[in-house]
Short mmCIF file of C-alpha atoms and ligand atoms in Angstrom, two decimals:
data_model
loop_
_atom_site.label_atom_id
_atom_site.label_comp_id
_atom_site.label_asym_id
_atom_site.label_seq_id
_atom_site.Cartn_x
_atom_site.Cartn_y
_atom_site.Cartn_z
CA MET A 1405 -68.92 55.70 37.38
CA THR A 1406 -68.64 58.94 35.51
CA LYS A 1407 -69.04 59.13 31.80
CA THR A 1408 -65.48 60.32 31.44
CA PHE A 1409 -64.11 57.44 33.49
CA LYS A 1410 -66.14 54.99 31.42
CA SER A 1411 -64.78 56.32 28.21
CA GLN A 1412 -61.26 56.35 29.69
CA LEU A 1413 -61.67 52.70 30.65
CA ALA A 1414 -62.90 51.90 27.17
CA LEU A 1415 -59.91 53.68 25.73
CA LEU A 1416 -57.56 51.80 28.07
CA SER A 1417 -59.02 48.44 27.14
CA LEU A 1418 -58.68 49.40 23.52
CA VAL A 1419 -55.03 50.31 24.08
CA LEU A 1420 -54.49 47.05 25.98
CA LEU A 1421 -56.17 45.15 23.20
CA PHE A 1422 -53.97 46.90 20.72
CA LEU A 1423 -50.88 46.27 22.80
CA GLY A 1424 -51.92 42.68 23.14
CA ALA A 1425 -52.25 42.47 19.42
CA CYS A 1426 -48.86 44.08 19.06
CA GLU A 1427 -47.37 41.72 21.55
CA LYS A 1428 -48.79 38.80 19.67
CA GLU A 1429 -47.46 40.13 16.43
CA TYR A 1430 -43.94 40.53 17.73
CA SER A 1431 -43.63 37.39 19.79
CA TYR A 1432 -42.38 34.87 17.25
CA THR A 1433 -39.96 32.01 17.72
CA LEU A 1434 -36.67 32.14 15.77
CA PRO A 1435 -36.67 30.05 12.60
CA PRO A 1436 -34.57 26.86 12.90
CA LYS A 1437 -30.89 27.38 12.07
CA ASP A 1438 -29.75 26.27 8.61
CA PRO A 1439 -28.43 22.73 8.94
CA PRO A 1440 -24.63 22.57 8.44
CA LYS A 1441 -23.83 22.29 4.74
CA THR A 1442 -23.01 18.77 3.63
CA SER A 1443 -21.87 17.46 0.26
CA GLN A 1444 -24.78 16.80 -2.06
CA PRO A 1445 -24.75 14.90 -5.33
CA THR A 1446 -25.31 16.98 -8.45
CA THR A 1447 -26.03 16.01 -12.05
CA THR A 1448 -23.21 18.06 -13.51
CA LEU A 1449 -19.82 18.87 -12.06
CA GLU A 1450 -20.59 22.20 -10.43
CA ALA A 1451 -17.71 24.57 -9.86
CA ALA A 1452 -18.61 27.12 -7.20
CA PHE A 1453 -16.77 30.41 -6.94
CA ASN A 1454 -14.70 30.51 -3.80
CA THR A 1455 -11.76 32.57 -2.67
CA ALA A 1456 -10.74 30.34 0.24
CA GLY A 1457 -7.46 28.48 -0.19
CA LEU A 1458 -8.61 25.72 -2.50
CA GLY A 1459 -5.21 24.31 -3.34
CA THR A 1460 -4.95 21.58 -0.71
CA ILE A 1461 -6.94 18.38 -0.43
CA ASN A 1462 -7.70 19.12 3.21
CA ALA A 1463 -9.08 22.62 2.57
CA ALA A 1464 -12.40 23.07 4.39
CA TYR A 1465 -14.16 23.83 1.11
CA TRP A 1466 -13.78 20.26 -0.21
CA LYS A 1467 -15.35 18.70 2.88
CA THR A 1468 -18.77 20.20 2.12
CA ALA A 1469 -18.56 20.81 -1.64
CA ASN A 1470 -21.18 19.17 -3.83
CA TYR A 1471 -19.99 16.32 -5.98
CA LEU A 1472 -20.62 14.55 -9.24
CA GLN A 1473 -20.80 10.79 -8.74
CA VAL A 1474 -19.44 9.35 -11.96
CA SER A 1475 -21.12 6.14 -12.97
CA ALA A 1476 -18.10 4.49 -14.55
CA LYS A 1477 -18.59 2.29 -17.61
CA ASP A 1478 -16.23 0.31 -19.81
CA LEU A 1479 -14.75 2.82 -22.25
CA SER A 1480 -12.27 0.51 -23.91
CA LYS A 1481 -11.36 -3.04 -23.02
CA ASN A 1482 -9.73 -6.19 -24.38
CA LEU A 1483 -6.88 -4.13 -25.87
CA LEU A 1484 -3.31 -5.39 -25.74
CA TYR A 1485 0.00 -3.70 -26.43
CA GLY A 1486 2.27 -4.59 -29.35
CA ASP A 1487 4.98 -7.25 -29.34
CA GLY A 1488 7.02 -7.29 -26.13
CA GLY A 1489 4.54 -5.22 -24.13
CA LEU A 1490 3.66 -7.75 -21.42
CA ASN A 1491 1.44 -7.53 -18.34
CA LEU A 1492 0.57 -3.92 -19.14
CA THR A 1493 -3.20 -4.30 -19.22
CA GLY A 1494 -4.66 -4.51 -15.71
CA THR A 1495 -7.95 -3.02 -16.98
CA PHE A 1496 -8.19 -5.55 -19.85
CA ASN A 1497 -11.59 -6.70 -18.56
CA GLY A 1498 -12.82 -3.16 -17.94
CA LEU A 1499 -14.85 -2.66 -14.77
CA ALA A 1500 -14.69 -6.38 -14.01
CA GLY A 1501 -10.91 -6.08 -13.62
CA PHE A 1502 -10.50 -2.54 -12.31
CA SER A 1503 -9.31 -2.65 -8.69
CA LYS A 1504 -10.10 -6.37 -8.59
CA GLY A 1505 -13.64 -5.69 -9.75
CA ASN A 1506 -14.53 -3.28 -6.93
CA ASP A 1507 -16.55 -0.21 -7.91
CA PRO A 1508 -14.09 2.71 -8.01
CA LYS A 1509 -16.86 5.11 -6.86
CA LEU A 1510 -15.28 8.02 -8.68
CA THR A 1511 -16.44 11.40 -7.38
CA LEU A 1512 -15.49 14.81 -8.75
CA LYS A 1513 -15.71 18.15 -6.99
CA ALA A 1514 -14.82 21.51 -8.49
CA ALA A 1515 -14.34 25.15 -7.63
CA TYR A 1516 -12.78 28.24 -9.13
CA ASP A 1517 -11.33 31.51 -8.02
CA ALA A 1518 -10.41 34.57 -10.03
CA ASP A 1519 -7.63 32.77 -11.92
CA TYR A 1520 -7.84 29.01 -11.51
CA LEU A 1521 -10.11 25.99 -11.89
CA TYR A 1522 -9.71 23.24 -9.28
CA ILE A 1523 -10.97 19.67 -9.64
CA LEU A 1524 -10.71 17.14 -6.84
CA ALA A 1525 -11.03 13.54 -8.06
CA GLU A 1526 -11.41 10.70 -5.57
CA TRP A 1527 -11.70 7.01 -6.37
CA ASN A 1528 -11.04 3.61 -4.86
CA ASP A 1529 -8.23 1.48 -6.17
CA THR A 1530 -6.86 -1.00 -3.70
CA THR A 1531 -3.74 -1.86 -5.70
CA VAL A 1532 -0.77 0.45 -6.23
CA ASP A 1533 0.76 0.35 -9.70
CA ILE A 1534 3.66 2.67 -10.05
CA SER A 1535 5.60 1.34 -13.03
CA ASP A 1536 5.27 2.49 -16.59
CA LYS A 1537 6.55 -0.09 -19.06
CA THR A 1538 9.46 -1.06 -16.87
CA PHE A 1539 12.24 -2.75 -18.84
CA PHE A 1540 12.59 -6.31 -17.60
CA PHE A 1541 15.17 -8.82 -18.76
CA ASN A 1542 13.70 -12.34 -18.81
CA GLY A 1543 10.59 -10.95 -17.10
CA ASN A 1544 7.26 -12.69 -16.58
CA LEU A 1545 5.11 -14.26 -19.25
CA ASP A 1546 1.79 -12.55 -19.92
CA PRO A 1547 -1.21 -14.88 -19.50
CA LEU A 1548 -3.09 -12.72 -22.03
CA LYS A 1549 -0.31 -13.07 -24.63
CA SER A 1550 0.66 -16.68 -24.20
CA SER A 1551 2.40 -16.90 -27.55
CA GLU A 1552 4.82 -14.07 -26.83
CA SER A 1553 8.34 -14.73 -25.58
CA ASN A 1554 9.54 -13.22 -22.32
CA VAL A 1555 13.21 -13.85 -23.13
CA GLY A 1556 15.52 -10.83 -23.17
CA TRP A 1557 14.12 -7.31 -22.76
CA THR A 1558 10.36 -6.72 -22.58
CA SER A 1559 8.27 -3.85 -21.20
CA GLN A 1560 6.26 -4.86 -18.17
CA ARG A 1561 3.85 -3.39 -15.59
CA ASN A 1562 1.79 -0.25 -15.93
CA SER A 1563 0.69 2.72 -13.88
CA ASP A 1564 -2.56 3.91 -12.27
CA LYS A 1565 -3.91 6.88 -14.19
CA LEU A 1566 -6.68 9.49 -14.30
CA SER A 1567 -7.51 11.37 -17.51
CA PHE A 1568 -9.74 14.25 -18.49
CA ALA A 1569 -10.62 15.28 -22.04
CA PHE A 1570 -11.94 18.70 -23.06
CA ASP A 1571 -12.95 20.12 -26.41
CA VAL A 1572 -10.70 22.98 -27.52
CA ASN A 1573 -12.33 24.09 -30.76
CA GLY A 1574 -15.23 21.92 -31.91
CA ALA A 1575 -13.43 18.59 -32.28
CA THR A 1576 -15.31 16.02 -34.37
CA GLY A 1577 -14.99 12.29 -34.92
CA ALA A 1578 -16.86 9.55 -36.78
CA SER A 1579 -19.48 9.39 -34.02
CA GLY A 1580 -20.19 13.12 -33.93
CA THR A 1581 -18.99 16.27 -32.26
CA PHE A 1582 -17.29 16.37 -28.88
CA ALA A 1583 -20.12 18.64 -27.75
CA SER A 1584 -22.68 15.89 -28.46
CA THR A 1585 -20.75 12.66 -27.83
CA GLY A 1586 -17.92 13.74 -25.52
CA CYS A 1587 -14.78 11.63 -25.63
CA GLN A 1588 -16.31 9.36 -28.25
CA ALA A 1589 -15.44 12.08 -30.77
CA SER A 1590 -11.78 11.36 -30.14
CA CYS A 1591 -11.95 7.60 -30.32
CA HIS A 1592 -10.79 5.74 -33.38
CA GLY A 1593 -10.22 2.22 -34.54
CA THR A 1594 -10.34 -1.00 -32.60
CA GLY A 1595 -7.89 -3.50 -31.17
CA ALA A 1596 -4.20 -2.81 -31.65
CA THR A 1597 -4.92 0.16 -33.92
CA ALA A 1598 -7.24 1.99 -31.48
CA VAL A 1599 -6.10 5.56 -30.96
CA MET A 1600 -7.56 8.53 -29.18
CA THR A 1601 -7.66 11.16 -31.88
CA PRO A 1602 -10.48 13.19 -33.46
CA ASN A 1603 -10.94 13.55 -37.23
CA SER A 1604 -10.77 17.30 -36.96
CA GLY A 1605 -10.27 19.86 -34.25
CA THR A 1606 -8.31 19.66 -31.04
CA VAL A 1607 -8.93 17.78 -27.80
CA ASP A 1608 -7.13 18.81 -24.62
CA ILE A 1609 -6.08 15.79 -22.53
CA TRP A 1610 -5.05 16.02 -18.87
CA ASN A 1611 -3.41 12.82 -17.77
CA TRP A 1612 -2.33 12.14 -14.19
CA SER A 1613 -0.01 9.15 -13.85
CA LEU A 1614 1.23 7.70 -10.59
CA ALA A 1615 4.49 6.74 -12.31
CA THR A 1616 5.34 9.60 -14.63
CA SER A 1617 3.57 12.81 -13.59
CA ASN A 1618 2.63 12.60 -9.90
CA PRO A 1619 6.24 12.62 -8.63
CA LEU A 1620 6.85 15.99 -10.32
CA GLY A 1621 3.56 17.51 -9.08
CA TYR A 1622 1.88 17.76 -12.48
CA ALA A 1623 -0.54 16.05 -14.81
CA HIS A 1624 0.64 15.44 -18.37
CA ASP A 1625 -0.82 18.19 -20.55
CA LEU A 1626 -1.47 16.53 -23.90
CA VAL A 1627 -3.16 17.55 -27.10
CA SER A 1628 -4.98 15.19 -29.44
CA THR A 1629 -5.56 16.06 -33.09
CA SER A 1630 -5.99 14.01 -36.26
CA SER A 1631 -2.20 13.68 -36.37
CA GLY A 1632 -2.02 11.95 -32.99
CA MET A 1633 -1.67 12.58 -29.28
CA ASN A 1634 1.33 14.66 -28.26
CA ALA A 1635 2.70 16.63 -25.36
CA ASP A 1636 1.81 20.31 -25.31
CA ALA A 1637 4.28 22.91 -26.53
CA GLY A 1638 7.33 22.77 -24.28
CA GLY A 1639 7.73 18.98 -24.37
CA PRO A 1640 6.80 15.99 -22.20
CA LEU A 1641 7.17 15.40 -18.45
CA ALA A 1642 8.74 12.00 -19.05
CA ALA A 1643 10.50 10.17 -21.85
CA ARG A 1644 11.03 6.52 -22.63
CA ASN A 1645 14.24 5.19 -21.10
CA THR A 1646 15.57 3.68 -24.31
CA ASP A 1647 17.30 4.38 -27.59
CA GLY A 1648 15.09 1.95 -29.43
CA THR A 1649 11.52 2.11 -30.62
CA THR A 1650 9.99 -1.17 -29.47
CA TYR A 1651 8.90 -2.73 -26.19
CA ARG A 1652 11.96 -5.00 -26.47
CA SER A 1653 14.50 -2.23 -26.95
CA GLY A 1654 15.92 -2.29 -23.43
CA ALA A 1655 16.89 0.33 -20.88
CA LYS A 1656 19.38 3.05 -21.70
CA TYR A 1657 19.90 4.96 -18.44
CA GLU A 1658 20.24 4.26 -14.75
CA TRP A 1659 20.40 6.47 -11.66
CA ASP A 1660 23.68 8.41 -11.43
CA GLY A 1661 23.81 8.31 -7.63
CA THR A 1662 23.11 12.01 -6.99
CA ALA A 1663 20.17 13.20 -4.86
CA GLN A 1664 17.06 13.50 -7.04
CA THR A 1665 15.79 16.81 -5.74
CA VAL A 1666 12.67 18.16 -7.41
CA THR A 1667 11.09 21.58 -7.02
CA LEU A 1668 7.33 21.10 -6.94
CA PRO A 1669 4.96 23.67 -8.48
CA SER A 1670 4.21 24.88 -4.93
CA GLY A 1671 7.87 25.85 -4.57
CA ALA A 1672 8.54 23.10 -2.02
CA THR A 1673 11.29 20.61 -2.76
CA THR A 1674 11.04 16.85 -2.56
CA LEU A 1675 13.46 13.97 -2.97
CA LEU A 1676 12.61 11.26 -5.50
CA ASP A 1677 13.42 7.71 -4.42
CA PRO A 1678 15.54 5.99 -7.12
CA THR A 1679 13.85 2.73 -6.19
CA PHE A 1680 10.87 3.96 -8.21
CA TYR A 1681 11.87 7.08 -10.17
CA LEU A 1682 14.66 7.99 -12.56
CA LEU A 1683 15.49 11.68 -12.81
CA ASN A 1684 19.28 12.10 -12.51
CA LYS A 1685 20.58 9.64 -15.02
CA THR A 1686 23.71 8.24 -16.57
CA PRO A 1687 24.06 5.71 -19.40
CA MET A 1688 23.72 2.12 -18.22
CA VAL A 1689 27.09 0.65 -19.16
CA GLY A 1690 27.73 -3.09 -19.42
CA ASP A 1691 26.58 -5.80 -21.81
CA ILE A 1692 23.53 -7.53 -20.39
CA HIS A 1693 23.98 -10.70 -22.46
CA ASP A 1694 27.57 -11.12 -21.27
CA GLY A 1695 26.31 -10.42 -17.75
CA GLU A 1696 23.76 -13.19 -18.11
CA THR A 1697 26.49 -15.64 -19.18
CA VAL A 1698 28.84 -14.80 -16.30
CA TYR A 1699 25.96 -14.89 -13.82
CA ALA A 1700 24.94 -18.37 -14.98
CA ALA A 1701 28.48 -19.62 -14.58
CA VAL A 1702 29.43 -17.97 -11.27
CA CYS A 1703 26.39 -16.87 -9.29
CA GLU A 1704 23.41 -18.97 -10.29
CA HIS A 1705 24.19 -21.98 -8.12
CA CYS A 1706 23.69 -19.81 -5.01
CA HIS A 1707 21.07 -17.22 -6.14
CA GLY A 1708 19.05 -19.26 -8.64
CA PRO A 1709 18.24 -18.58 -12.28
CA ASN A 1710 17.32 -14.93 -12.85
CA GLY A 1711 18.14 -14.15 -9.23
CA ILE A 1712 15.44 -16.21 -7.57
CA GLY A 1713 14.87 -19.68 -6.23
CA GLY A 1714 18.45 -20.38 -5.12
CA GLU A 1715 19.87 -21.41 -1.75
CA TYR A 1716 20.49 -17.75 -0.83
CA SER A 1717 18.39 -14.62 -0.92
CA ALA A 1718 16.54 -13.51 -4.04
CA ILE A 1719 18.36 -10.67 -5.78
CA ASN A 1720 15.76 -9.75 -8.40
CA GLY A 1721 13.73 -7.33 -6.28
CA ILE A 1722 12.99 -3.71 -7.01
CA GLY A 1723 15.69 -2.73 -4.50
CA SER A 1724 18.38 -3.11 -7.16
CA ASN A 1725 17.58 0.42 -8.38
CA LYS A 1726 18.06 1.82 -4.91
CA LYS A 1727 21.84 1.63 -5.09
CA SER A 1728 24.10 3.52 -7.45
CA ARG A 1729 26.31 1.31 -9.60
CA SER A 1730 29.39 1.84 -7.44
CA ALA A 1731 27.45 1.30 -4.21
CA TYR A 1732 25.99 -1.89 -5.66
CA LYS A 1733 29.45 -3.23 -6.52
CA THR A 1734 30.74 -2.36 -3.06
CA ALA A 1735 27.80 -4.17 -1.45
CA MET A 1736 28.60 -7.34 -3.39
CA ALA A 1737 32.33 -7.08 -2.65
CA ASP A 1738 31.42 -6.81 1.04
CA VAL A 1739 29.55 -10.15 1.24
CA GLY A 1740 32.09 -12.48 2.87
CA ASP A 1741 30.66 -15.65 1.33
CA MET A 1742 31.03 -14.14 -2.15
CA GLY A 1743 34.65 -13.05 -2.00
CA GLY A 1744 35.90 -15.99 -4.01
CA TYR A 1745 33.32 -15.41 -6.71
CA TRP A 1746 32.96 -11.65 -7.05
CA GLY A 1747 36.55 -10.62 -6.41
CA PRO A 1748 38.20 -12.40 -9.37
CA LEU A 1749 35.80 -10.96 -11.98
CA SER A 1750 37.17 -8.31 -14.35
CA ALA A 1751 35.90 -4.73 -14.16
CA THR A 1752 33.98 -5.31 -17.40
CA GLN A 1753 32.38 -8.50 -16.10
CA LYS A 1754 31.32 -6.70 -12.92
CA ASP A 1755 29.60 -4.00 -14.97
CA ASP A 1756 27.99 -6.62 -17.17
CA ILE A 1757 26.61 -8.38 -14.09
CA VAL A 1758 25.27 -5.18 -12.50
CA THR A 1759 23.41 -4.45 -15.72
CA PHE A 1760 22.04 -8.00 -15.72
CA LEU A 1761 20.88 -7.58 -12.10
CA ARG A 1762 19.20 -4.29 -13.00
CA GLY A 1763 17.48 -6.00 -15.93
CA ILE A 1764 16.09 -8.94 -13.96
CA SER A 1765 14.88 -6.53 -11.24
CA GLY A 1766 13.28 -4.11 -13.69
CA ALA A 1767 14.84 -0.86 -14.90
CA PRO A 1768 12.62 2.26 -15.05
CA GLY A 1769 10.71 2.44 -18.34
CA TYR A 1770 10.72 6.24 -18.27
CA TYR A 1771 12.93 8.99 -16.96
CA LEU A 1772 11.29 12.15 -15.64
CA ILE A 1773 11.84 15.65 -17.01
CA GLN A 1774 11.18 18.69 -14.83
CA PRO A 1775 9.12 21.09 -16.94
CA THR A 1776 10.05 24.70 -17.41
CA PRO A 1777 7.52 26.78 -15.46
CA GLY A 1778 5.52 28.98 -17.79
CA THR A 1779 5.57 26.51 -20.70
CA SER A 1780 2.32 24.92 -21.82
CA THR A 1781 3.54 21.57 -20.44
CA ALA A 1782 3.54 23.00 -16.92
CA ASP A 1783 -0.07 24.24 -17.01
CA ILE A 1784 -1.69 21.52 -14.92
CA THR A 1785 -0.40 21.23 -11.39
CA VAL A 1786 -1.43 18.50 -9.02
CA VAL A 1787 -1.36 17.59 -5.38
CA SER A 1788 -2.31 14.06 -4.39
CA ASN A 1789 -2.55 11.95 -1.27
CA VAL A 1790 0.23 9.68 -2.53
CA THR A 1791 3.76 10.06 -1.23
CA PRO A 1792 6.77 7.88 -2.10
CA THR A 1793 6.85 6.62 1.48
CA GLN A 1794 3.25 5.48 1.22
CA ILE A 1795 4.09 3.79 -2.04
CA ALA A 1796 7.04 1.98 -0.50
CA ASN A 1797 4.86 0.79 2.37
CA ALA A 1798 2.06 -0.14 0.02
CA MET A 1799 4.39 -2.08 -2.25
CA ALA A 1800 5.70 -3.97 0.75
CA VAL A 1801 2.22 -5.30 1.44
CA SER A 1802 1.12 -4.98 -2.20
CA THR A 1803 -2.08 -3.12 -1.36
CA ASN A 1804 -2.85 0.55 -1.46
CA LYS A 1805 -2.86 1.47 2.23
CA HIS A 1806 -4.92 4.58 1.73
CA GLN A 1807 -7.36 2.61 -0.51
CA LYS A 1808 -8.60 5.80 -2.10
CA TYR A 1809 -6.72 8.05 -4.49
CA GLN A 1810 -7.25 11.77 -4.03
CA VAL A 1811 -5.93 13.95 -6.83
CA LEU A 1812 -6.44 17.71 -6.82
CA ILE A 1813 -5.90 19.34 -10.19
CA LYS A 1814 -5.34 23.06 -10.62
CA ARG A 1815 -5.27 24.87 -13.93
CA LYS A 1816 -5.54 28.47 -15.05
CA LEU A 1817 -9.02 29.28 -16.33
CA LYS A 1818 -7.37 30.88 -19.32
CA THR A 1819 -3.89 29.75 -20.32
CA ASN A 1820 -4.10 31.46 -23.71
CA ASN A 1821 -2.19 28.52 -25.21
CA ALA A 1822 -3.61 27.22 -28.49
CA ASP A 1823 -3.24 23.60 -27.27
CA ASP A 1824 -5.48 24.13 -24.21
CA ILE A 1825 -9.16 24.58 -23.52
CA GLN A 1826 -9.93 28.11 -22.31
CA PHE A 1827 -12.59 28.60 -19.65
CA ASP A 1828 -13.91 32.00 -20.64
CA LEU A 1829 -16.72 32.50 -18.16
CA LEU A 1830 -17.94 35.69 -19.76
CA THR A 1831 -18.94 33.81 -22.90
CA LYS A 1832 -19.62 30.28 -21.66
CA LYS A 1833 -20.45 28.60 -18.36
CA GLU A 1834 -20.88 24.94 -19.39
CA TYR A 1835 -18.12 22.71 -20.74
CA VAL A 1836 -18.46 19.10 -21.91
CA PHE A 1837 -15.70 16.73 -20.78
CA GLY A 1838 -14.86 13.04 -20.50
CA VAL A 1839 -13.11 11.32 -17.62
CA ALA A 1840 -11.28 8.00 -17.49
CA LEU A 1841 -9.53 5.80 -14.95
CA MET A 1842 -6.88 3.18 -15.56
CA ASP A 1843 -5.71 0.53 -13.13
CA ASN A 1844 -2.32 -0.82 -14.14
CA ASP A 1845 -3.06 0.09 -17.72
CA GLY A 1846 -2.66 2.75 -20.40
CA ARG A 1847 -4.94 1.48 -23.14
CA ASN A 1848 -8.00 -0.01 -21.48
CA HIS A 1849 -10.00 2.39 -19.38
CA ILE A 1850 -13.26 2.87 -17.56
CA GLY A 1851 -15.08 6.12 -16.91
CA SER A 1852 -17.60 8.39 -18.56
CA LEU A 1853 -17.56 9.69 -22.13
CA LYS A 1854 -19.61 12.76 -21.49
CA GLU A 1855 -20.11 14.90 -18.42
CA THR A 1856 -20.60 18.63 -18.01
CA LEU A 1857 -18.61 21.09 -15.96
CA THR A 1858 -20.85 23.97 -14.89
CA PHE A 1859 -19.47 27.20 -13.51
CA LYS A 1860 -21.89 28.55 -10.90
C1 HEC B 455 28.46 -19.34 -2.39
C2 HEC B 455 27.19 -18.73 -2.63
C3 HEC B 455 27.15 -17.40 -3.34
C4 HEC B 455 27.64 -17.14 -4.59
C5 HEC B 455 28.34 -18.07 -5.57
C6 HEC B 455 27.25 -15.79 -4.86
N1 HEC B 455 26.59 -15.25 -3.81
FE1 HEC B 455 25.72 -13.44 -3.74
N2 HEC B 455 25.27 -13.69 -1.82
C7 HEC B 455 25.52 -14.84 -1.09
C8 HEC B 455 25.19 -14.62 0.27
C9 HEC B 455 25.32 -15.61 1.41
C10 HEC B 455 24.73 -13.28 0.37
C11 HEC B 455 24.27 -12.54 1.61
C12 HEC B 455 22.77 -12.51 1.66
C13 HEC B 455 22.18 -13.86 1.90
O1 HEC B 455 22.42 -14.44 2.97
O2 HEC B 455 21.52 -14.37 1.00
C14 HEC B 455 24.78 -12.75 -0.96
C15 HEC B 455 24.34 -11.49 -1.30
C16 HEC B 455 24.29 -11.01 -2.61
C17 HEC B 455 23.70 -9.76 -3.00
C18 HEC B 455 23.03 -8.74 -2.10
C19 HEC B 455 24.09 -7.74 -1.70
C20 HEC B 455 23.53 -6.53 -1.00
O3 HEC B 455 23.99 -6.23 0.09
O4 HEC B 455 22.62 -5.88 -1.58
C21 HEC B 455 23.86 -9.65 -4.34
C22 HEC B 455 23.39 -8.51 -5.23
C23 HEC B 455 24.56 -10.81 -4.79
N3 HEC B 455 24.77 -11.61 -3.70
C24 HEC B 455 24.96 -11.05 -6.09
C25 HEC B 455 25.78 -12.09 -6.46
C26 HEC B 455 26.41 -12.20 -7.74
C27 HEC B 455 26.23 -11.21 -8.88
C28 HEC B 455 27.14 -13.31 -7.73
C29 HEC B 455 28.02 -13.86 -8.83
C30 HEC B 455 29.15 -13.05 -9.14
C31 HEC B 455 26.96 -13.94 -6.44
N4 HEC B 455 26.17 -13.16 -5.66
C32 HEC B 455 27.54 -15.14 -6.07
C33 HEC B 455 25.97 -16.02 -1.59
C34 HEC B 455 26.53 -16.20 -2.85
#
């Protein structure tokens, strides 16, 4: 072996060694792939920035978005409405009564894009309550108000609702500031005098109601100050269907028989079922007391007192709102067995009876008002998983078929309206809010006084 060859061999082995080292260095196994993102609980409501289409409940974003699990508590309970407000308090016992005592498991998810904040709220409520103070004539007694008469007009049944409260400008109440105590800052009084108003400052209230805001595709945009809780500038989404001021005042309008077409905030149109909603209205003519008298004399022996319990079918169901007045009269004229009874009545008596039938079946407690786009009232748009068809089906079996409400709220980050909270992300990323749920109620609610919305 020559010296040169030896040294060449040494060099080669060195190179090989080096190569081997190199090889070792470069032969690594790929790191495991990131597991697919799944929803994780968070301690605040985290709004992530996202430009994907966020405006539908089924958008991919919501399937994996993190969520705030709200541990709902009794916020107010054992409250009743004033005289004549009967069976309006399904959440009277707080959590113990909400959705028959089942945990609503309220979760909130949030996101934002360049212009809007989105909040998806999901909770369990196995009963569908779609009335809001329906005017009933000789309606049910209220087991919680046993001393109150049910004779004549009363306001009965309530709606399922979801509410958010935000601080606009440092609202303060007896218990402290909104920033430190949340909703508690806008809570005053007890019992019949309890109101949701702060001592000073302004609280922005977003109130989704199955009865009075969902059908139009909005949440009520309300503002609470020391002078009370009112609709934002531009007016309310719904108004009481009465001329009077009490729960016994009685219904003023009925459906006028024309198609109730509504343009939703998305631009799509929908048709509101008069069985549940009053939009296109006309004064309810006829004297209900005279109608009651004629009914007792002519109809009661077949249909029973107040339209139920007679030999023939009950006629006090919700379906009485489904027909226009003229269609209702025609339907009765067309029943062969009734010819001798209906036919001879005067035109006035017929109107009186129709009004009586509407009263014993329940006339809508509110009529809806389509907001003018661009007004402060129209700031909060909503899509939900509830459709009138689902409601009709659910009412038929008296349970909420979908079990879970899903309500997706969309609002401009900055509306620049004085009655709204502004989400100015350049100056502030955390916002205190309160959230409440109502099951067949408008006074008693469960939820959380203080949570935080964090913009990521
Ligand atoms: C002799 C018994 C009898 C009398 C009296 C009577 N009805 Fe009927 N009514 C019937 C029958 C039968 C039907 C058909 C449905 C059924 O079989 O129950 C009917 C149906 C109806 C319906 C449902 C109509 C529809 O198609 O939606 C209404 C509303 C009604 N009656 C109202 C009245 C009123 C108001 C009076 C009093 C003016 C009256 N009825 C008197 C027997 C009677």
